[in-house]
Amino acid sequence: MPVSLNHLKPITSKLASIATILLSLSTLLICTEPQSQENNLTIGIADLVVNKVFGNSLSSRIENGQNILANQRIRTGRDSATSISLKDDSIIKIGEIADVYMDNIVFDRTGSSLNGSMEMVTGLLRFTSGKIHRMNLKIQTGNLTIGIRGTQFDLLANRSKTEIKVTQGQVQVSKGGLKTLVSEGQIYLADENTSSGLRKKISKELKQAILKLESLTGNKLISKNDINNREEEKKISSNNQNLLKIYTTKGLITIRMLPSLAERHVTRIKELVTQKFYDNLIFHSVRKGFAVETGDPTGTGSGGSGKKLLAEISKTPFERGTVAMKRNRNNPNSGDSQFFITLRRAPHLDGKYTIWGKVIGGMGLLEEFQAGNPPINPERIINIKIAD
């Protein structure tokens, strides 16, 4: 007797429906994937990270040289700060104990137009416009909206108070439907506990926050010449012949060599790297909060390659991550093979040592080196390569 399968038709129909739904969902996921990538477009780079700087979570630390994405959160700890270079060379500096959302910041394909918004929850933010042609950027604080169209200013905010000092250009602030234009040299205060409006001088809190930011990042307000110099730096960093990759027992440290500052020194460093002179040398001196030193084949701080270099002193300040040639204290023309990397702003070194490079990756690793002269268990250079 034939077996009837009619009772299975409803089940088959349901399975077909489920399959259709699953196919639709998979198609939807595929179609939405590019949108996710679009939301994560790179808008800039963290070219300076001091101490504890976090991304979207406290387990996600931002490192020197890391890309910054649209819709990314940035938080800093105490005695911490970061400097972010946007695609148009605008610079955002964020001071200690800050919380910022890079909401919906979008550059057009040519990089000539910037639109979007940021949310400043708390802390100090310093903004310096780059060379972009069209900017429509807003910053939202707890009680104020700030419109930016090419300017330079310092902004201190918490949930009930916002203070802004304009150094160049103008910004438009909006509070409760009332709009005010704040021009160069003016200060505006929006406080829930007092009347809001223009002020004659900055508060003690803003002044202290600015001094703290400058002590951490090493730079005062950036001039137009500084912005133009960044174009030259981009050309240097895009040339792999001036990128030095130092493979250490702690990890990779990347240095951008600066022949425009010290051509002879960069040429000599390249010669020593080609000769594998630095391979297996220790970091013979590590002083926390100041500098690490290497390049001595004896490991004592008194050795070298035997070839001295004439000094190439520049006006470039010693910032965090500056790479310079060590020399004898009483002889500026005694640089050899030893070099040091500063871990923090070191103004007492300005104009005294030859600067030939800048760390653009791996500063966090240097912070973890064991202190000592020499350390009990020193970190070591495995090898150095000029990037391909």
Short mmCIF file of C-alpha atoms in Angstrom, two decimals:
data_model
loop_
_atom_site.label_atom_id
_atom_site.label_comp_id
_atom_site.label_asym_id
_atom_site.label_seq_id
_atom_site.Cartn_x
_atom_site.Cartn_y
_atom_site.Cartn_z
CA MET A 1 0.00 0.00 0.00
CA PRO A 2 1.52 3.36 -1.02
CA VAL A 3 2.50 5.65 1.87
CA SER A 4 0.93 9.12 1.74
CA LEU A 5 3.26 12.09 2.28
CA ASN A 6 0.54 14.72 2.41
CA HIS A 7 1.01 15.18 6.13
CA LEU A 8 4.57 16.38 5.48
CA LYS A 9 3.56 19.24 3.17
CA PRO A 10 2.92 21.77 5.98
CA ILE A 11 6.35 21.00 7.46
CA THR A 12 8.03 21.35 4.09
CA SER A 13 6.27 24.65 3.56
CA LYS A 14 7.44 25.96 6.96
CA LEU A 15 11.03 24.89 6.26
CA ALA A 16 10.94 26.72 2.95
CA SER A 17 9.68 29.85 4.70
CA ILE A 18 12.45 29.64 7.30
CA ALA A 19 15.05 29.21 4.55
CA THR A 20 13.71 32.29 2.78
CA ILE A 21 13.93 34.32 5.99
CA LEU A 22 17.50 33.17 6.67
CA LEU A 23 18.50 34.02 3.12
CA SER A 24 16.98 37.47 3.49
CA LEU A 25 18.83 38.03 6.77
CA SER A 26 22.15 36.97 5.25
CA THR A 27 21.57 39.31 2.33
CA LEU A 28 20.76 42.12 4.76
CA LEU A 29 23.96 41.48 6.71
CA ILE A 30 26.01 41.50 3.53
CA CYS A 31 24.39 44.72 2.40
CA THR A 32 24.93 46.43 5.74
CA GLU A 33 28.60 45.48 6.03
CA PRO A 34 29.85 48.34 3.87
CA GLN A 35 27.84 50.74 6.03
CA SER A 36 29.74 49.47 9.09
CA GLN A 37 33.01 50.09 7.28
CA GLU A 38 31.78 53.54 6.26
CA ASN A 39 31.11 54.38 9.91
CA ASN A 40 34.66 53.35 10.81
CA LEU A 41 36.48 55.60 8.34
CA THR A 42 39.82 56.92 9.53
CA ILE A 43 39.66 60.64 10.26
CA GLY A 44 43.15 61.16 11.65
CA ILE A 45 46.05 59.76 13.63
CA ALA A 46 47.19 59.97 17.25
CA ASP A 47 50.66 61.39 16.69
CA LEU A 48 51.31 61.90 20.40
CA VAL A 49 50.04 59.78 23.29
CA VAL A 50 51.13 60.57 26.84
CA ASN A 51 50.47 57.92 29.49
CA LYS A 52 46.93 56.50 29.71
CA VAL A 53 44.69 57.23 26.73
CA PHE A 54 41.76 54.91 26.01
CA GLY A 55 39.37 54.26 23.16
CA ASN A 56 35.82 52.97 23.32
CA SER A 57 36.59 50.84 26.39
CA LEU A 58 39.12 51.01 29.21
CA SER A 59 40.68 47.80 27.88
CA SER A 60 41.35 49.48 24.52
CA ARG A 61 44.38 51.75 24.88
CA ILE A 62 45.26 54.20 22.14
CA GLU A 63 48.90 54.03 21.08
CA ASN A 64 51.17 56.53 19.41
CA GLY A 65 50.63 56.39 15.65
CA GLN A 66 47.22 54.71 15.89
CA ASN A 67 44.44 55.64 13.46
CA ILE A 68 41.49 57.56 14.92
CA LEU A 69 38.07 56.63 13.55
CA ALA A 70 34.79 58.45 13.14
CA ASN A 71 32.39 57.72 16.02
CA GLN A 72 35.30 56.86 18.32
CA ARG A 73 35.42 57.69 22.00
CA ILE A 74 38.63 59.05 23.54
CA ARG A 75 39.31 59.17 27.27
CA THR A 76 42.39 60.23 29.17
CA GLY A 77 43.59 59.43 32.67
CA ARG A 78 45.32 61.67 35.18
CA ASP A 79 48.63 63.10 33.93
CA SER A 80 47.69 61.91 30.44
CA ALA A 81 47.02 63.62 27.12
CA THR A 82 46.93 63.06 23.37
CA SER A 83 47.41 65.06 20.18
CA ILE A 84 45.40 64.01 17.12
CA SER A 85 46.14 65.16 13.59
CA LEU A 86 43.08 65.11 11.35
CA LYS A 87 43.30 64.48 7.61
CA ASP A 88 43.25 68.19 6.81
CA ASP A 89 46.06 68.91 9.32
CA SER A 90 43.65 70.26 11.92
CA ILE A 91 44.99 69.36 15.35
CA ILE A 92 42.96 68.31 18.37
CA LYS A 93 44.74 68.12 21.71
CA ILE A 94 42.96 66.54 24.66
CA GLY A 95 44.12 67.13 28.23
CA GLU A 96 43.97 64.95 31.32
CA ILE A 97 40.79 63.35 32.73
CA ALA A 98 38.84 64.08 29.55
CA ASP A 99 36.03 62.28 27.74
CA VAL A 100 35.36 63.08 24.06
CA TYR A 101 33.18 61.49 21.37
CA MET A 102 34.29 61.96 17.75
CA ASP A 103 30.69 61.82 16.49
CA ASN A 104 29.96 61.61 12.77
CA ILE A 105 33.07 63.43 11.59
CA VAL A 106 33.28 62.98 7.82
CA PHE A 107 35.75 64.22 5.21
CA ASP A 108 34.79 64.22 1.56
CA ARG A 109 36.80 62.12 -0.88
CA THR A 110 39.15 64.96 -1.75
CA GLY A 111 39.76 65.90 1.88
CA SER A 112 38.70 69.48 1.14
CA SER A 113 35.48 69.45 3.17
CA LEU A 114 34.81 68.48 6.79
CA ASN A 115 31.39 68.04 8.36
CA GLY A 116 30.18 66.57 11.60
CA SER A 117 30.11 66.98 15.34
CA MET A 118 31.97 66.14 18.52
CA GLU A 119 30.72 65.75 22.07
CA MET A 120 32.94 67.12 24.82
CA VAL A 121 31.73 65.50 28.03
CA THR A 122 34.50 66.71 30.30
CA GLY A 123 38.08 67.98 30.26
CA LEU A 124 40.20 70.32 28.14
CA LEU A 125 40.26 70.35 24.35
CA ARG A 126 42.52 72.50 22.19
CA PHE A 127 41.51 72.84 18.55
CA THR A 128 43.64 74.27 15.73
CA SER A 129 42.17 74.40 12.23
CA GLY A 130 44.21 73.05 9.35
CA LYS A 131 44.11 74.10 5.73
CA ILE A 132 40.70 72.71 4.82
CA HIS A 133 38.59 74.76 2.42
CA ARG A 134 35.14 74.05 3.88
CA MET A 135 34.49 73.20 7.52
CA ASN A 136 31.15 72.73 9.23
CA LEU A 137 32.01 71.20 12.58
CA LYS A 138 30.15 71.52 15.86
CA ILE A 139 31.19 70.70 19.40
CA GLN A 140 28.46 69.90 21.90
CA THR A 141 29.12 70.23 25.64
CA GLY A 142 26.77 69.76 28.57
CA ASN A 143 25.28 73.24 28.14
CA LEU A 144 26.66 74.78 24.95
CA THR A 145 26.91 74.23 21.19
CA ILE A 146 30.00 75.61 19.44
CA GLY A 147 30.21 76.12 15.68
CA ILE A 148 33.69 75.98 14.14
CA ARG A 149 34.72 77.39 10.78
CA GLY A 150 38.49 77.83 10.90
CA THR A 151 39.92 78.89 14.23
CA GLN A 152 42.08 78.10 17.24
CA PHE A 153 40.75 77.87 20.77
CA ASP A 154 40.90 76.18 24.18
CA LEU A 155 37.73 74.62 25.59
CA LEU A 156 37.18 73.41 29.17
CA ALA A 157 33.93 71.61 29.91
CA ASN A 158 31.97 69.56 32.40
CA ARG A 159 28.26 68.76 32.52
CA SER A 160 27.23 72.15 33.94
CA LYS A 161 29.97 74.55 32.86
CA THR A 162 31.76 75.40 29.62
CA GLU A 163 34.53 77.95 29.12
CA ILE A 164 36.13 78.80 25.79
CA LYS A 165 39.08 81.04 24.96
CA VAL A 166 39.54 81.95 21.27
CA THR A 167 43.12 82.57 20.16
CA GLN A 168 42.62 82.91 16.42
CA GLY A 169 39.55 83.41 14.24
CA GLN A 170 35.99 83.16 15.58
CA VAL A 171 33.51 80.61 16.92
CA GLN A 172 29.75 80.86 17.32
CA VAL A 173 28.31 79.61 20.60
CA SER A 174 24.63 78.78 21.09
CA LYS A 175 22.86 78.51 24.43
CA GLY A 176 19.10 78.41 24.91
CA GLY A 177 18.48 79.71 21.42
CA LEU A 178 20.78 82.69 21.94
CA LYS A 179 23.79 82.85 19.61
CA THR A 180 27.00 84.74 20.40
CA LEU A 181 30.05 85.30 18.22
CA VAL A 182 33.30 84.86 20.18
CA SER A 183 36.28 86.46 18.44
CA GLU A 184 40.06 86.36 18.80
CA GLY A 185 41.18 87.24 22.32
CA GLN A 186 37.71 86.81 23.85
CA ILE A 187 36.53 84.39 26.55
CA TYR A 188 33.02 83.01 26.87
CA LEU A 189 31.62 81.26 29.95
CA ALA A 190 28.41 79.22 30.10
CA ASP A 191 27.65 78.28 33.71
CA GLU A 192 24.38 76.84 35.02
CA ASN A 193 24.98 78.53 38.38
CA THR A 194 25.79 82.04 37.11
CA SER A 195 24.93 84.24 34.15
CA SER A 196 26.51 83.25 30.84
CA GLY A 197 28.37 85.54 28.46
CA LEU A 198 31.71 87.09 27.56
CA ARG A 199 34.37 87.43 30.26
CA LYS A 200 37.43 89.67 30.58
CA LYS A 201 39.83 86.97 31.71
CA ILE A 202 40.03 83.20 31.86
CA SER A 203 39.27 81.29 35.02
CA LYS A 204 41.89 79.74 37.25
CA GLU A 205 40.61 76.28 36.24
CA LEU A 206 41.09 76.90 32.51
CA LYS A 207 44.51 78.45 33.03
CA GLN A 208 45.69 75.46 35.09
CA ALA A 209 44.28 73.01 32.55
CA ILE A 210 46.13 74.76 29.71
CA LEU A 211 49.42 74.73 31.63
CA LYS A 212 48.95 71.05 32.39
CA LEU A 213 48.24 70.22 28.74
CA GLU A 214 51.32 72.10 27.58
CA SER A 215 53.51 70.41 30.19
CA LEU A 216 52.33 67.00 28.96
CA THR A 217 52.37 67.55 25.21
CA GLY A 218 55.24 70.01 25.10
CA ASN A 219 53.69 72.37 22.57
CA LYS A 220 52.20 75.77 23.03
CA LEU A 221 49.63 77.04 20.54
CA ILE A 222 50.48 75.91 17.03
CA SER A 223 51.28 78.57 14.45
CA LYS A 224 50.55 78.55 10.75
CA ASN A 225 54.24 77.82 10.14
CA ASP A 226 53.93 74.67 12.25
CA ILE A 227 50.97 73.55 10.12
CA ASN A 228 52.98 74.13 6.94
CA ASN A 229 55.88 72.14 8.40
CA ARG A 230 53.54 69.17 8.85
CA GLU A 231 53.31 68.92 5.05
CA GLU A 232 57.08 68.44 4.95
CA GLU A 233 56.83 65.82 7.69
CA LYS A 234 54.23 63.93 5.65
CA LYS A 235 56.63 63.82 2.71
CA ILE A 236 59.35 62.47 5.00
CA SER A 237 57.13 59.80 6.57
CA SER A 238 55.85 58.70 3.14
CA ASN A 239 59.47 58.08 2.11
CA ASN A 240 60.35 54.66 3.52
CA GLN A 241 64.06 55.42 3.21
CA ASN A 242 63.63 57.63 6.26
CA LEU A 243 61.65 55.15 8.37
CA LEU A 244 63.68 53.17 10.87
CA LYS A 245 62.23 49.98 12.35
CA ILE A 246 63.88 48.94 15.61
CA TYR A 247 63.01 45.39 16.63
CA THR A 248 63.60 45.05 20.38
CA THR A 249 63.04 42.35 22.96
CA LYS A 250 59.97 44.36 24.00
CA GLY A 251 58.54 44.87 20.51
CA LEU A 252 58.75 47.14 17.46
CA ILE A 253 59.68 50.82 17.73
CA THR A 254 59.39 52.94 14.58
CA ILE A 255 61.36 56.15 14.08
CA ARG A 256 60.89 58.75 11.38
CA MET A 257 64.35 60.10 10.57
CA LEU A 258 64.59 63.84 9.87
CA PRO A 259 67.35 64.62 7.35
CA SER A 260 65.98 68.15 7.03
CA LEU A 261 67.20 68.72 10.61
CA ALA A 262 70.38 66.63 10.65
CA GLU A 263 71.43 65.28 7.26
CA ARG A 264 74.89 64.12 8.37
CA HIS A 265 73.51 62.30 11.38
CA VAL A 266 70.79 60.53 9.40
CA THR A 267 73.36 59.45 6.80
CA ARG A 268 75.61 58.07 9.55
CA ILE A 269 72.75 56.24 11.28
CA LYS A 270 71.89 54.57 7.96
CA GLU A 271 75.53 53.51 7.54
CA LEU A 272 75.60 51.96 11.02
CA VAL A 273 72.30 50.18 10.43
CA THR A 274 73.59 48.75 7.13
CA GLN A 275 76.69 47.52 8.97
CA LYS A 276 74.40 45.87 11.59
CA PHE A 277 76.28 47.87 14.22
CA TYR A 278 73.27 48.16 16.52
CA ASP A 279 72.23 44.51 16.42
CA ASN A 280 72.10 42.92 19.90
CA LEU A 281 73.03 46.13 21.76
CA ILE A 282 71.28 46.83 25.07
CA PHE A 283 69.41 49.92 26.23
CA HIS A 284 72.13 50.70 28.75
CA SER A 285 70.39 53.62 30.47
CA VAL A 286 66.69 53.97 31.26
CA ARG A 287 65.51 56.91 33.37
CA LYS A 288 61.78 56.84 34.01
CA GLY A 289 60.03 60.02 32.97
CA PHE A 290 63.10 61.26 31.10
CA ALA A 291 64.89 59.14 28.47
CA VAL A 292 66.24 55.78 27.30
CA GLU A 293 69.70 55.38 25.76
CA THR A 294 71.30 52.80 23.47
CA GLY A 295 73.96 52.48 20.77
CA ASP A 296 77.01 51.60 22.89
CA PRO A 297 78.71 48.27 22.01
CA THR A 298 80.31 48.17 25.48
CA GLY A 299 76.97 48.60 27.26
CA THR A 300 78.53 51.10 29.65
CA GLY A 301 77.57 54.42 28.07
CA SER A 302 81.17 55.25 27.17
CA GLY A 303 81.67 53.36 23.88
CA GLY A 304 80.91 54.05 20.25
CA SER A 305 81.83 53.37 16.63
CA GLY A 306 84.94 55.54 16.67
CA LYS A 307 83.68 58.11 14.19
CA LYS A 308 82.69 61.52 15.56
CA LEU A 309 80.06 63.79 14.02
CA LEU A 310 79.84 67.57 13.76
CA ALA A 311 76.79 68.82 15.64
CA GLU A 312 73.65 69.82 13.71
CA ILE A 313 71.76 71.81 16.32
CA SER A 314 68.26 73.02 15.42
CA LYS A 315 65.53 75.05 17.07
CA THR A 316 63.26 72.00 17.24
CA PRO A 317 62.16 71.44 20.86
CA PHE A 318 62.66 68.18 22.72
CA GLU A 319 59.19 66.64 22.86
CA ARG A 320 58.10 63.20 23.99
CA GLY A 321 59.52 60.74 21.46
CA THR A 322 62.34 62.98 20.22
CA VAL A 323 65.41 61.01 19.05
CA ALA A 324 68.78 62.73 19.47
CA MET A 325 72.47 61.89 19.42
CA LYS A 326 74.30 61.57 22.71
CA ARG A 327 77.58 63.49 23.08
CA ASN A 328 80.17 64.48 25.64
CA ARG A 329 78.94 67.30 27.83
CA ASN A 330 81.82 69.65 26.99
CA ASN A 331 82.13 68.87 23.27
CA PRO A 332 79.11 69.37 20.99
CA ASN A 333 80.98 67.71 18.10
CA SER A 334 81.47 64.39 19.89
CA GLY A 335 78.34 62.53 18.76
CA ASP A 336 79.10 58.98 17.64
CA SER A 337 76.68 56.02 17.65
CA GLN A 338 74.84 56.43 20.94
CA PHE A 339 71.40 58.00 20.82
CA PHE A 340 68.57 58.65 23.25
CA ILE A 341 64.78 58.94 23.10
CA THR A 342 62.98 61.34 25.41
CA LEU A 343 59.96 60.06 27.31
CA ARG A 344 58.59 63.50 28.10
CA ARG A 345 59.09 67.14 27.20
CA ALA A 346 62.69 68.11 28.11
CA PRO A 347 63.12 71.88 27.64
CA HIS A 348 66.55 71.89 29.29
CA LEU A 349 67.87 69.95 26.26
CA ASP A 350 66.59 72.42 23.66
CA GLY A 351 69.34 73.72 21.39
CA LYS A 352 72.03 71.55 22.98
CA TYR A 353 71.83 68.17 21.21
CA THR A 354 71.35 67.10 17.60
CA ILE A 355 67.81 65.88 16.92
CA TRP A 356 67.66 63.43 14.02
CA GLY A 357 64.38 61.56 14.47
CA LYS A 358 60.95 61.19 16.03
CA VAL A 359 59.25 58.06 17.37
CA ILE A 360 56.00 57.44 15.50
CA GLY A 361 55.23 54.00 16.88
CA GLY A 362 56.04 52.04 20.04
CA MET A 363 56.31 54.83 22.63
CA GLY A 364 54.19 52.74 24.98
CA LEU A 365 56.83 50.01 24.87
CA LEU A 366 59.59 52.42 25.87
CA GLU A 367 57.55 53.44 28.92
CA GLU A 368 57.64 49.80 30.06
CA PHE A 369 61.44 49.46 30.02
CA GLN A 370 63.00 48.59 33.38
CA ALA A 371 64.82 51.55 34.91
CA GLY A 372 68.54 51.43 35.62
CA ASN A 373 72.00 52.48 34.47
CA PRO A 374 72.22 49.81 33.28
CA PRO A 375 69.00 47.98 34.21
CA ILE A 376 69.36 44.60 35.91
CA ASN A 377 67.57 42.96 32.98
CA PRO A 378 68.03 45.42 30.11
CA GLU A 379 65.95 45.35 26.96
CA ARG A 380 67.94 44.74 23.80
CA ILE A 381 67.90 45.71 20.12
CA ILE A 382 67.44 42.53 18.09
CA ASN A 383 68.06 44.34 14.82
CA ILE A 384 67.28 47.57 13.00
CA LYS A 385 65.98 47.87 9.47
CA ILE A 386 65.32 50.74 7.12
CA ALA A 387 61.72 50.19 6.01
CA ASP A 388 61.24 48.69 2.56
#
